[in-house]
Amino acid sequence: HVDAMTESGREGFGLAEAGAAEQDNGNPAEAAVDPTTAELAALGVDYFQSESTALIRAVRLSGGLQNTNYRATTAAGNAVVVRIPSADAEEHGQDQAVVCANYKAAHNAGVAPAVLGFDAPKGVIVSQFIDGTTLTNEALATDDGSLLTAFIDAVVRLHKSDISQFVPSVASQVIGGYPLEILDELLPAGLPPSARRLEKLLGQSLGRFEPTVCCHNDLVAENCIVDKQGTAHLIDWEWSGPGDAMFELAKLIDLCELTAAQGDAVYAQYFGAGASTPVHLARAGLWTLYSITREAGWAHVKSKCPEPSAVEAGFDYVAVARAGAVKFAERVETAEAAAWMDTLEEALKKTPKT
């Protein structure tokens, strides 16, 4: 879910047509108001009500399945990003005050753009625009390793930050945020017993092998911008809250489609020596497997209130949810998944609760 877009990333995300609107030739105050700017202005966001921050022009940004985003230019010439939550945000457990608080905490930890304004009644967050490179899976696949290193460095800094500053929400609950009952309803025969066993084991493992940390919980490549100094900034904090480091890393590797070698590099950078223990590998595999339930649950909830752009594009959330449920039900029954669960179960017996 993309919260912002850099100059270098605009064209690749279908924003090249915005170039004409971005030109600064002439007096901006005398320029005709384009439909996109009028669309944002009509929302009456608090941030744009002062003379220096008055809205001059706006560009709609691509991405953001859970929100709508604009890059806006103010009367003072500053570029900002405006994030509008989706109509069904609350149905996904998202509290915009929590999102804003965690966004600010992440900025204080040095891993997110600054929050410049929050219109609480509308749930609108205005943040700093970062000029840099928006990551993509393709960029990471062809990278010499520097972009991935910067990405993981930001994750490390986030996880080392003060967890007391991060607020939990239903959206940040990796386990139970989307109940397994949702998938049960999507499958004629329901989920196999191994699904509940997996959820129970992962629940018991929380905080047992690594401390609970501040998590982003949605680290797709496009949610990372690397600035011109090589520093990574993380965006899109709807799902953030205290969580499990291994879930964060395993899901990042999965979402970014990293190779096995790149995945090993991620764990080595994060954990150092001894990262690839049997328990470590089992937990990574199980978290990747379990995350399918979140994707299916999200699609199921989304199907109740699909955004207009998805309807126009013919995107079928119901089909996505059912496909996810089938995929999870099949994979949780494999011998590999059973072996991972056995390994984790034995490790839990030997690891005292803290």
mmCIF file of C-alpha atoms in Angstrom:
data_model
loop_
_atom_site.group_PDB
_atom_site.id
_atom_site.type_symbol
_atom_site.label_atom_id
_atom_site.label_comp_id
_atom_site.label_asym_id
_atom_site.label_seq_id
_atom_site.Cartn_x
_atom_site.Cartn_y
_atom_site.Cartn_z
ATOM 1 C CA HIS A 1 0.000 0.000 0.000
ATOM 2 C CA VAL A 2 1.806 3.074 -1.253
ATOM 3 C CA ASP A 3 1.559 6.241 0.849
ATOM 4 C CA ALA A 4 3.907 8.455 -1.157
ATOM 5 C CA MET A 5 5.789 8.571 -4.432
ATOM 6 C CA THR A 6 9.122 10.154 -5.239
ATOM 7 C CA GLU A 7 9.926 12.167 -8.338
ATOM 8 C CA SER A 8 12.034 9.337 -9.705
ATOM 9 C CA GLY A 9 9.219 6.854 -9.123
ATOM 10 C CA ARG A 10 6.350 8.826 -10.622
ATOM 11 C CA GLU A 11 6.699 7.795 -14.230
ATOM 12 C CA GLY A 12 6.954 4.119 -13.397
ATOM 13 C CA PHE A 13 3.676 4.309 -11.485
ATOM 14 C CA GLY A 14 1.681 5.972 -14.261
ATOM 15 C CA LEU A 15 2.209 9.524 -13.067
ATOM 16 C CA ALA A 16 4.126 10.905 -16.054
ATOM 17 C CA GLU A 17 0.965 12.653 -17.211
ATOM 18 C CA ALA A 18 1.100 14.789 -14.093
ATOM 19 C CA GLY A 19 4.136 16.640 -15.430
ATOM 20 C CA ALA A 20 2.118 19.450 -16.965
ATOM 21 C CA ALA A 21 0.348 20.124 -13.697
ATOM 22 C CA GLU A 22 3.682 20.165 -11.885
ATOM 23 C CA GLN A 23 5.248 22.907 -14.007
ATOM 24 C CA ASP A 24 5.996 26.132 -12.125
ATOM 25 C CA ASN A 25 5.947 28.420 -15.168
ATOM 26 C CA GLY A 26 3.973 31.568 -14.550
ATOM 27 C CA ASN A 27 2.098 32.543 -11.411
ATOM 28 C CA PRO A 28 0.594 29.447 -9.722
ATOM 29 C CA ALA A 29 -2.114 31.591 -8.160
ATOM 30 C CA GLU A 30 -3.298 32.589 -11.628
ATOM 31 C CA ALA A 31 -3.247 29.068 -13.067
ATOM 32 C CA ALA A 32 -6.523 27.289 -13.706
ATOM 33 C CA VAL A 33 -7.474 24.827 -10.979
ATOM 34 C CA ASP A 34 -7.203 21.317 -12.402
ATOM 35 C CA PRO A 35 -9.761 18.621 -11.427
ATOM 36 C CA THR A 36 -7.354 16.757 -9.125
ATOM 37 C CA THR A 37 -6.489 19.884 -7.159
ATOM 38 C CA ALA A 38 -10.166 20.775 -6.924
ATOM 39 C CA GLU A 39 -10.906 17.246 -5.715
ATOM 40 C CA LEU A 40 -8.434 17.568 -2.843
ATOM 41 C CA ALA A 41 -9.408 21.164 -2.058
ATOM 42 C CA ALA A 42 -13.049 20.104 -1.715
ATOM 43 C CA LEU A 43 -12.140 17.917 1.264
ATOM 44 C CA GLY A 44 -11.310 21.019 3.312
ATOM 45 C CA VAL A 45 -8.273 19.489 5.014
ATOM 46 C CA ASP A 46 -7.207 21.610 7.997
ATOM 47 C CA TYR A 47 -3.546 21.716 6.959
ATOM 48 C CA PHE A 48 -4.273 23.809 3.856
ATOM 49 C CA GLN A 49 -6.266 26.528 5.628
ATOM 50 C CA SER A 50 -3.366 28.876 6.475
ATOM 51 C CA GLU A 51 -1.824 31.369 4.035
ATOM 52 C CA SER A 52 1.574 29.668 3.798
ATOM 53 C CA THR A 53 0.193 26.129 3.492
ATOM 54 C CA ALA A 54 -2.654 26.972 1.125
ATOM 55 C CA LEU A 55 -3.105 24.321 -1.552
ATOM 56 C CA ILE A 56 -1.819 25.381 -4.982
ATOM 57 C CA ARG A 57 -1.889 22.109 -6.924
ATOM 58 C CA ALA A 58 -2.186 18.389 -6.340
ATOM 59 C CA VAL A 59 -1.312 15.170 -8.149
ATOM 60 C CA ARG A 60 -3.117 11.899 -7.455
ATOM 61 C CA LEU A 61 -0.628 9.161 -6.614
ATOM 62 C CA SER A 62 -0.927 5.567 -7.744
ATOM 63 C CA GLY A 63 -1.003 2.671 -5.316
ATOM 64 C CA GLY A 64 -2.628 2.675 -1.919
ATOM 65 C CA LEU A 65 -5.231 -0.112 -1.921
ATOM 66 C CA GLN A 66 -6.156 0.915 1.606
ATOM 67 C CA ASN A 67 -5.987 4.682 1.094
ATOM 68 C CA THR A 68 -5.983 7.495 -1.472
ATOM 69 C CA ASN A 69 -2.877 9.650 -1.764
ATOM 70 C CA TYR A 70 -1.929 12.973 -3.275
ATOM 71 C CA ARG A 71 1.273 14.880 -3.690
ATOM 72 C CA ALA A 72 0.395 18.514 -2.991
ATOM 73 C CA THR A 73 2.269 21.793 -3.420
ATOM 74 C CA THR A 74 1.599 24.609 -0.977
ATOM 75 C CA ALA A 75 1.722 28.392 -1.411
ATOM 76 C CA ALA A 76 5.166 28.370 0.207
ATOM 77 C CA GLY A 77 6.374 25.977 -2.495
ATOM 78 C CA ASN A 78 6.652 22.949 -0.231
ATOM 79 C CA ALA A 79 5.719 19.457 -1.406
ATOM 80 C CA VAL A 80 3.690 17.299 0.975
ATOM 81 C CA VAL A 81 1.877 13.981 0.812
ATOM 82 C CA VAL A 82 -1.801 13.809 1.751
ATOM 83 C CA ARG A 83 -3.212 10.439 2.777
ATOM 84 C CA ILE A 84 -6.984 9.839 2.819
ATOM 85 C CA PRO A 85 -8.088 6.610 4.556
ATOM 86 C CA SER A 86 -10.391 4.211 2.740
ATOM 87 C CA ALA A 87 -14.095 4.173 3.567
ATOM 88 C CA ASP A 88 -13.743 0.726 5.164
ATOM 89 C CA ALA A 89 -10.658 1.498 7.265
ATOM 90 C CA GLU A 90 -12.492 0.871 10.525
ATOM 91 C CA GLU A 91 -13.684 -2.515 9.249
ATOM 92 C CA HIS A 92 -10.016 -3.521 9.043
ATOM 93 C CA GLY A 93 -9.420 -2.396 12.626
ATOM 94 C CA GLN A 94 -7.644 0.807 11.653
ATOM 95 C CA ASP A 95 -7.890 3.739 14.034
ATOM 96 C CA GLN A 96 -6.523 6.838 12.285
ATOM 97 C CA ALA A 97 -5.451 8.466 15.560
ATOM 98 C CA VAL A 98 -3.354 5.351 16.233
ATOM 99 C CA VAL A 99 -1.968 5.409 12.693
ATOM 100 C CA CYS A 100 -0.933 9.043 13.165
ATOM 101 C CA ALA A 101 0.602 8.396 16.596
ATOM 102 C CA ASN A 102 2.661 5.487 15.267
ATOM 103 C CA TYR A 103 3.673 7.499 12.207
ATOM 104 C CA LYS A 104 5.025 10.205 14.535
ATOM 105 C CA ALA A 105 6.785 7.621 16.711
ATOM 106 C CA ALA A 106 8.394 6.118 13.617
ATOM 107 C CA HIS A 107 9.584 9.561 12.539
ATOM 108 C CA ASN A 108 11.065 10.142 16.000
ATOM 109 C CA ALA A 109 12.885 6.832 15.539
ATOM 110 C CA GLY A 110 14.353 8.156 12.299
ATOM 111 C CA VAL A 111 12.570 5.776 9.928
ATOM 112 C CA ALA A 112 9.558 7.724 8.601
ATOM 113 C CA PRO A 113 8.787 11.122 7.064
ATOM 114 C CA ALA A 114 7.634 13.853 9.423
ATOM 115 C CA VAL A 115 3.912 14.209 10.085
ATOM 116 C CA LEU A 116 3.001 17.816 9.287
ATOM 117 C CA GLY A 117 -0.696 17.716 10.026
ATOM 118 C CA PHE A 118 -3.561 15.496 11.137
ATOM 119 C CA ASP A 119 -7.204 16.286 10.453
ATOM 120 C CA ALA A 120 -8.725 14.011 13.083
ATOM 121 C CA PRO A 121 -12.393 14.194 12.022
ATOM 122 C CA LYS A 122 -11.445 13.149 8.484
ATOM 123 C CA GLY A 123 -8.565 10.861 9.480
ATOM 124 C CA VAL A 124 -6.340 12.685 6.981
ATOM 125 C CA ILE A 125 -2.569 12.680 7.531
ATOM 126 C CA VAL A 126 -0.274 15.200 5.828
ATOM 127 C CA SER A 127 3.380 14.202 5.781
ATOM 128 C CA GLN A 128 6.734 15.276 4.455
ATOM 129 C CA PHE A 129 7.508 14.463 0.818
ATOM 130 C CA ILE A 130 10.737 12.458 0.490
ATOM 131 C CA ASP A 131 12.770 13.042 -2.668
ATOM 132 C CA GLY A 132 14.445 9.757 -3.465
ATOM 133 C CA THR A 133 13.942 6.324 -4.988
ATOM 134 C CA THR A 134 10.787 4.346 -4.298
ATOM 135 C CA LEU A 135 11.766 0.693 -4.145
ATOM 136 C CA THR A 136 10.185 -1.995 -6.305
ATOM 137 C CA ASN A 137 10.643 -5.746 -6.437
ATOM 138 C CA GLU A 138 12.378 -5.325 -9.771
ATOM 139 C CA ALA A 139 14.810 -2.785 -8.329
ATOM 140 C CA LEU A 140 15.651 -5.119 -5.444
ATOM 141 C CA ALA A 141 16.134 -8.035 -7.854
ATOM 142 C CA THR A 142 18.721 -6.120 -9.883
ATOM 143 C CA ASP A 143 20.284 -4.172 -7.007
ATOM 144 C CA ASP A 144 23.923 -4.573 -5.989
ATOM 145 C CA GLY A 145 22.712 -5.003 -2.408
ATOM 146 C CA SER A 146 22.843 -1.373 -1.306
ATOM 147 C CA LEU A 147 19.085 -0.733 -1.549
ATOM 148 C CA LEU A 148 18.205 -3.890 0.374
ATOM 149 C CA THR A 149 20.816 -3.081 3.011
ATOM 150 C CA ALA A 150 19.327 0.397 3.463
ATOM 151 C CA PHE A 151 15.840 -1.106 3.664
ATOM 152 C CA ILE A 152 16.786 -3.575 6.393
ATOM 153 C CA ASP A 153 18.776 -0.920 8.240
ATOM 154 C CA ALA A 154 15.540 1.050 8.576
ATOM 155 C CA VAL A 155 13.752 -2.061 9.859
ATOM 156 C CA VAL A 156 16.500 -2.605 12.435
ATOM 157 C CA ARG A 157 16.222 1.004 13.614
ATOM 158 C CA LEU A 158 12.456 0.680 13.838
ATOM 159 C CA HIS A 159 12.637 -2.519 15.868
ATOM 160 C CA LYS A 160 15.196 -1.000 18.246
ATOM 161 C CA SER A 161 13.036 2.052 18.935
ATOM 162 C CA ASP A 162 11.022 2.617 22.107
ATOM 163 C CA ILE A 163 8.104 0.187 21.962
ATOM 164 C CA SER A 164 6.200 2.179 24.585
ATOM 165 C CA GLN A 165 5.669 4.854 21.919
ATOM 166 C CA PHE A 166 3.871 2.456 19.564
ATOM 167 C CA VAL A 167 0.131 1.978 20.024
ATOM 168 C CA PRO A 168 -1.557 -1.365 19.253
ATOM 169 C CA SER A 169 -4.796 -1.711 17.317
ATOM 170 C CA VAL A 170 -6.895 -4.491 15.841
ATOM 171 C CA ALA A 171 -5.141 -3.784 12.535
ATOM 172 C CA SER A 172 -1.742 -4.533 14.084
ATOM 173 C CA GLN A 173 -2.843 -7.886 15.495
ATOM 174 C CA VAL A 174 -1.093 -10.301 13.181
ATOM 175 C CA ILE A 175 -2.859 -13.159 14.946
ATOM 176 C CA GLY A 176 -6.611 -12.765 15.217
ATOM 177 C CA GLY A 177 -6.908 -9.443 13.396
ATOM 178 C CA TYR A 178 -8.695 -11.411 10.696
ATOM 179 C CA PRO A 179 -10.197 -14.456 12.481
ATOM 180 C CA LEU A 180 -9.708 -17.888 10.943
ATOM 181 C CA GLU A 181 -13.493 -18.196 10.937
ATOM 182 C CA ILE A 182 -13.461 -15.948 7.858
ATOM 183 C CA LEU A 183 -11.527 -18.585 5.935
ATOM 184 C CA ASP A 184 -13.722 -21.345 7.362
ATOM 185 C CA GLU A 185 -16.727 -19.682 5.757
ATOM 186 C CA LEU A 186 -14.945 -19.435 2.416
ATOM 187 C CA LEU A 187 -14.218 -23.166 2.211
ATOM 188 C CA PRO A 188 -16.947 -25.790 1.752
ATOM 189 C CA ALA A 189 -15.190 -28.205 4.124
ATOM 190 C CA GLY A 190 -13.759 -25.530 6.387
ATOM 191 C CA LEU A 191 -10.144 -25.341 7.513
ATOM 192 C CA PRO A 192 -8.246 -28.454 8.610
ATOM 193 C CA PRO A 193 -7.306 -28.848 12.331
ATOM 194 C CA SER A 194 -3.690 -28.051 11.489
ATOM 195 C CA ALA A 195 -4.745 -24.443 10.842
ATOM 196 C CA ARG A 196 -5.722 -23.973 14.503
ATOM 197 C CA ARG A 197 -2.579 -25.757 15.618
ATOM 198 C CA LEU A 198 -0.479 -23.327 13.584
ATOM 199 C CA GLU A 199 -2.257 -20.280 14.973
ATOM 200 C CA LYS A 200 -1.893 -21.560 18.547
ATOM 201 C CA LEU A 201 1.832 -22.256 18.176
ATOM 202 C CA LEU A 202 2.558 -18.869 16.644
ATOM 203 C CA GLY A 203 0.548 -17.182 19.386
ATOM 204 C CA GLN A 204 2.573 -19.002 22.021
ATOM 205 C CA SER A 205 5.809 -17.986 20.302
ATOM 206 C CA LEU A 206 5.153 -14.245 20.527
ATOM 207 C CA GLY A 207 7.879 -12.689 22.661
ATOM 208 C CA ARG A 208 9.437 -16.063 23.458
ATOM 209 C CA PHE A 209 12.389 -16.078 21.053
ATOM 210 C CA GLU A 210 12.824 -12.359 20.419
ATOM 211 C CA PRO A 211 11.301 -9.440 22.308
ATOM 212 C CA THR A 212 8.175 -7.786 20.979
ATOM 213 C CA VAL A 213 9.162 -4.805 18.850
ATOM 214 C CA CYS A 214 7.671 -1.862 16.971
ATOM 215 C CA CYS A 215 6.472 -3.289 13.663
ATOM 216 C CA HIS A 216 5.313 -1.785 10.392
ATOM 217 C CA ASN A 217 3.536 -5.006 9.317
ATOM 218 C CA ASP A 218 3.243 -4.157 5.614
ATOM 219 C CA LEU A 219 6.749 -3.900 4.197
ATOM 220 C CA VAL A 220 6.153 -4.187 0.490
ATOM 221 C CA ALA A 221 9.027 -2.711 -1.498
ATOM 222 C CA GLU A 222 6.993 0.369 -2.456
ATOM 223 C CA ASN A 223 6.612 1.300 1.194
ATOM 224 C CA CYS A 224 10.313 2.138 1.339
ATOM 225 C CA ILE A 225 11.905 5.273 -0.131
ATOM 226 C CA VAL A 226 15.702 5.630 -0.175
ATOM 227 C CA ASP A 227 16.748 9.279 -0.259
ATOM 228 C CA LYS A 228 19.749 10.755 -2.040
ATOM 229 C CA GLN A 229 21.924 10.205 1.035
ATOM 230 C CA GLY A 230 21.135 6.485 0.985
ATOM 231 C CA THR A 231 18.826 6.570 4.030
ATOM 232 C CA ALA A 232 15.628 4.529 3.867
ATOM 233 C CA HIS A 233 12.281 5.967 4.953
ATOM 234 C CA LEU A 234 9.245 3.753 5.593
ATOM 235 C CA ILE A 235 5.728 4.916 4.708
ATOM 236 C CA ASP A 236 2.156 3.632 5.090
ATOM 237 C CA TRP A 237 1.657 2.906 8.802
ATOM 238 C CA GLU A 238 -1.970 1.678 8.824
ATOM 239 C CA TRP A 239 -1.048 -1.770 10.111
ATOM 240 C CA SER A 240 1.680 -0.746 12.562
ATOM 241 C CA GLY A 241 1.958 -1.605 16.232
ATOM 242 C CA PRO A 242 3.875 -3.800 18.669
ATOM 243 C CA GLY A 243 4.596 -7.135 17.028
ATOM 244 C CA ASP A 244 6.890 -9.993 16.110
ATOM 245 C CA ALA A 245 10.212 -9.284 14.389
ATOM 246 C CA MET A 246 10.258 -12.630 12.613
ATOM 247 C CA PHE A 247 6.833 -12.012 11.075
ATOM 248 C CA GLU A 248 8.037 -8.634 9.825
ATOM 249 C CA LEU A 249 11.181 -10.060 8.228
ATOM 250 C CA ALA A 250 9.633 -13.224 6.809
ATOM 251 C CA LYS A 251 6.792 -11.258 5.255
ATOM 252 C CA LEU A 252 9.176 -8.652 3.820
ATOM 253 C CA ILE A 253 11.131 -11.416 2.086
ATOM 254 C CA ASP A 254 7.896 -12.888 0.751
ATOM 255 C CA LEU A 255 6.308 -9.613 -0.392
ATOM 256 C CA CYS A 256 9.502 -8.374 -2.042
ATOM 257 C CA GLU A 257 10.024 -11.727 -3.773
ATOM 258 C CA LEU A 258 13.627 -11.919 -2.591
ATOM 259 C CA THR A 259 15.843 -14.812 -3.606
ATOM 260 C CA ALA A 260 17.024 -17.366 -1.057
ATOM 261 C CA ALA A 261 20.426 -15.664 -1.010
ATOM 262 C CA GLN A 262 18.841 -12.266 -0.422
ATOM 263 C CA GLY A 263 16.691 -13.733 2.336
ATOM 264 C CA ASP A 264 19.778 -15.144 4.031
ATOM 265 C CA ALA A 265 21.387 -11.706 3.735
ATOM 266 C CA VAL A 266 18.368 -10.112 5.410
ATOM 267 C CA TYR A 267 18.526 -12.472 8.384
ATOM 268 C CA ALA A 268 22.310 -12.146 8.643
ATOM 269 C CA GLN A 269 22.087 -8.345 8.674
ATOM 270 C CA TYR A 270 19.327 -8.392 11.271
ATOM 271 C CA PHE A 271 20.374 -11.226 13.592
ATOM 272 C CA GLY A 272 24.084 -11.568 12.894
ATOM 273 C CA ALA A 273 25.778 -14.923 13.340
ATOM 274 C CA GLY A 274 23.620 -17.954 14.043
ATOM 275 C CA ALA A 275 20.529 -16.619 12.270
ATOM 276 C CA SER A 276 19.677 -19.843 10.432
ATOM 277 C CA THR A 277 18.831 -22.167 13.318
ATOM 278 C CA PRO A 278 16.092 -24.813 12.853
ATOM 279 C CA VAL A 279 13.730 -22.828 15.086
ATOM 280 C CA HIS A 280 14.465 -19.644 13.182
ATOM 281 C CA LEU A 281 13.758 -21.305 9.842
ATOM 282 C CA ALA A 282 10.598 -22.957 11.185
ATOM 283 C CA ARG A 283 9.196 -19.692 12.517
ATOM 284 C CA ALA A 284 10.035 -17.881 9.279
ATOM 285 C CA GLY A 285 8.244 -20.535 7.251
ATOM 286 C CA LEU A 286 5.219 -20.621 9.538
ATOM 287 C CA TRP A 287 4.818 -16.851 9.616
ATOM 288 C CA THR A 288 4.979 -16.707 5.830
ATOM 289 C CA LEU A 289 2.341 -19.427 5.679
ATOM 290 C CA TYR A 290 0.088 -17.831 8.278
ATOM 291 C CA SER A 291 0.270 -14.429 6.588
ATOM 292 C CA ILE A 292 -1.862 -15.873 3.777
ATOM 293 C CA THR A 293 -4.782 -15.760 6.229
ATOM 294 C CA ARG A 294 -4.342 -12.002 6.609
ATOM 295 C CA GLU A 295 -4.333 -11.472 2.859
ATOM 296 C CA ALA A 296 -7.484 -13.574 2.454
ATOM 297 C CA GLY A 297 -9.176 -11.883 5.410
ATOM 298 C CA TRP A 298 -8.315 -8.448 4.077
ATOM 299 C CA ALA A 299 -9.752 -9.280 0.660
ATOM 300 C CA HIS A 300 -12.914 -10.699 2.261
ATOM 301 C CA VAL A 301 -13.517 -7.511 4.263
ATOM 302 C CA LYS A 302 -12.600 -5.397 1.244
ATOM 303 C CA SER A 303 -15.215 -7.174 -0.850
ATOM 304 C CA LYS A 304 -17.895 -5.636 1.379
ATOM 305 C CA CYS A 305 -16.813 -2.100 0.471
ATOM 306 C CA PRO A 306 -14.608 -2.118 -2.638
ATOM 307 C CA GLU A 307 -13.159 1.213 -3.733
ATOM 308 C CA PRO A 308 -14.654 2.585 -6.989
ATOM 309 C CA SER A 309 -11.356 2.211 -8.881
ATOM 310 C CA ALA A 310 -11.298 -1.521 -8.114
ATOM 311 C CA VAL A 311 -14.876 -1.948 -9.276
ATOM 312 C CA GLU A 312 -14.092 -0.074 -12.494
ATOM 313 C CA ALA A 313 -11.043 -2.270 -13.092
ATOM 314 C CA GLY A 314 -13.074 -5.419 -12.486
ATOM 315 C CA PHE A 315 -10.976 -6.455 -9.486
ATOM 316 C CA ASP A 316 -12.668 -9.387 -7.764
ATOM 317 C CA TYR A 317 -11.950 -9.325 -4.015
ATOM 318 C CA VAL A 318 -14.234 -12.304 -3.429
ATOM 319 C CA ALA A 319 -12.155 -14.446 -5.771
ATOM 320 C CA VAL A 320 -8.932 -13.244 -4.124
ATOM 321 C CA ALA A 321 -10.249 -14.132 -0.672
ATOM 322 C CA ARG A 322 -11.359 -17.616 -1.749
ATOM 323 C CA ALA A 323 -8.097 -18.286 -3.562
ATOM 324 C CA GLY A 324 -6.186 -17.294 -0.424
ATOM 325 C CA ALA A 325 -8.283 -19.570 1.749
ATOM 326 C CA VAL A 326 -7.691 -22.516 -0.593
ATOM 327 C CA LYS A 327 -3.979 -21.774 -0.787
ATOM 328 C CA PHE A 328 -3.640 -21.661 2.999
ATOM 329 C CA ALA A 329 -5.714 -24.817 3.556
ATOM 330 C CA GLU A 330 -3.528 -26.735 1.110
ATOM 331 C CA ARG A 331 -0.173 -25.494 2.372
ATOM 332 C CA VAL A 332 -0.910 -25.919 6.072
ATOM 333 C CA GLU A 333 -1.449 -29.634 5.407
ATOM 334 C CA THR A 334 1.936 -30.220 3.751
ATOM 335 C CA ALA A 335 4.679 -32.304 5.324
ATOM 336 C CA GLU A 336 6.922 -29.247 5.382
ATOM 337 C CA ALA A 337 4.416 -27.253 7.438
ATOM 338 C CA ALA A 338 3.942 -30.183 9.830
ATOM 339 C CA ALA A 339 7.712 -30.430 10.326
ATOM 340 C CA TRP A 340 7.952 -26.702 11.035
ATOM 341 C CA MET A 341 5.167 -26.958 13.606
ATOM 342 C CA ASP A 342 6.839 -29.930 15.280
ATOM 343 C CA THR A 343 10.111 -27.996 15.487
ATOM 344 C CA LEU A 344 8.430 -24.939 16.969
ATOM 345 C CA GLU A 345 6.404 -27.003 19.432
ATOM 346 C CA GLU A 346 9.552 -28.698 20.765
ATOM 347 C CA ALA A 347 11.366 -25.355 21.020
ATOM 348 C CA LEU A 348 8.474 -23.831 22.974
ATOM 349 C CA LYS A 349 8.702 -26.633 25.529
ATOM 350 C CA LYS A 350 12.339 -25.737 26.124
ATOM 351 C CA THR A 351 11.923 -21.945 26.091
ATOM 352 C CA PRO A 352 10.440 -20.427 29.264
ATOM 353 C CA LYS A 353 7.929 -17.606 29.063
ATOM 354 C CA THR A 354 9.317 -14.160 29.893
#
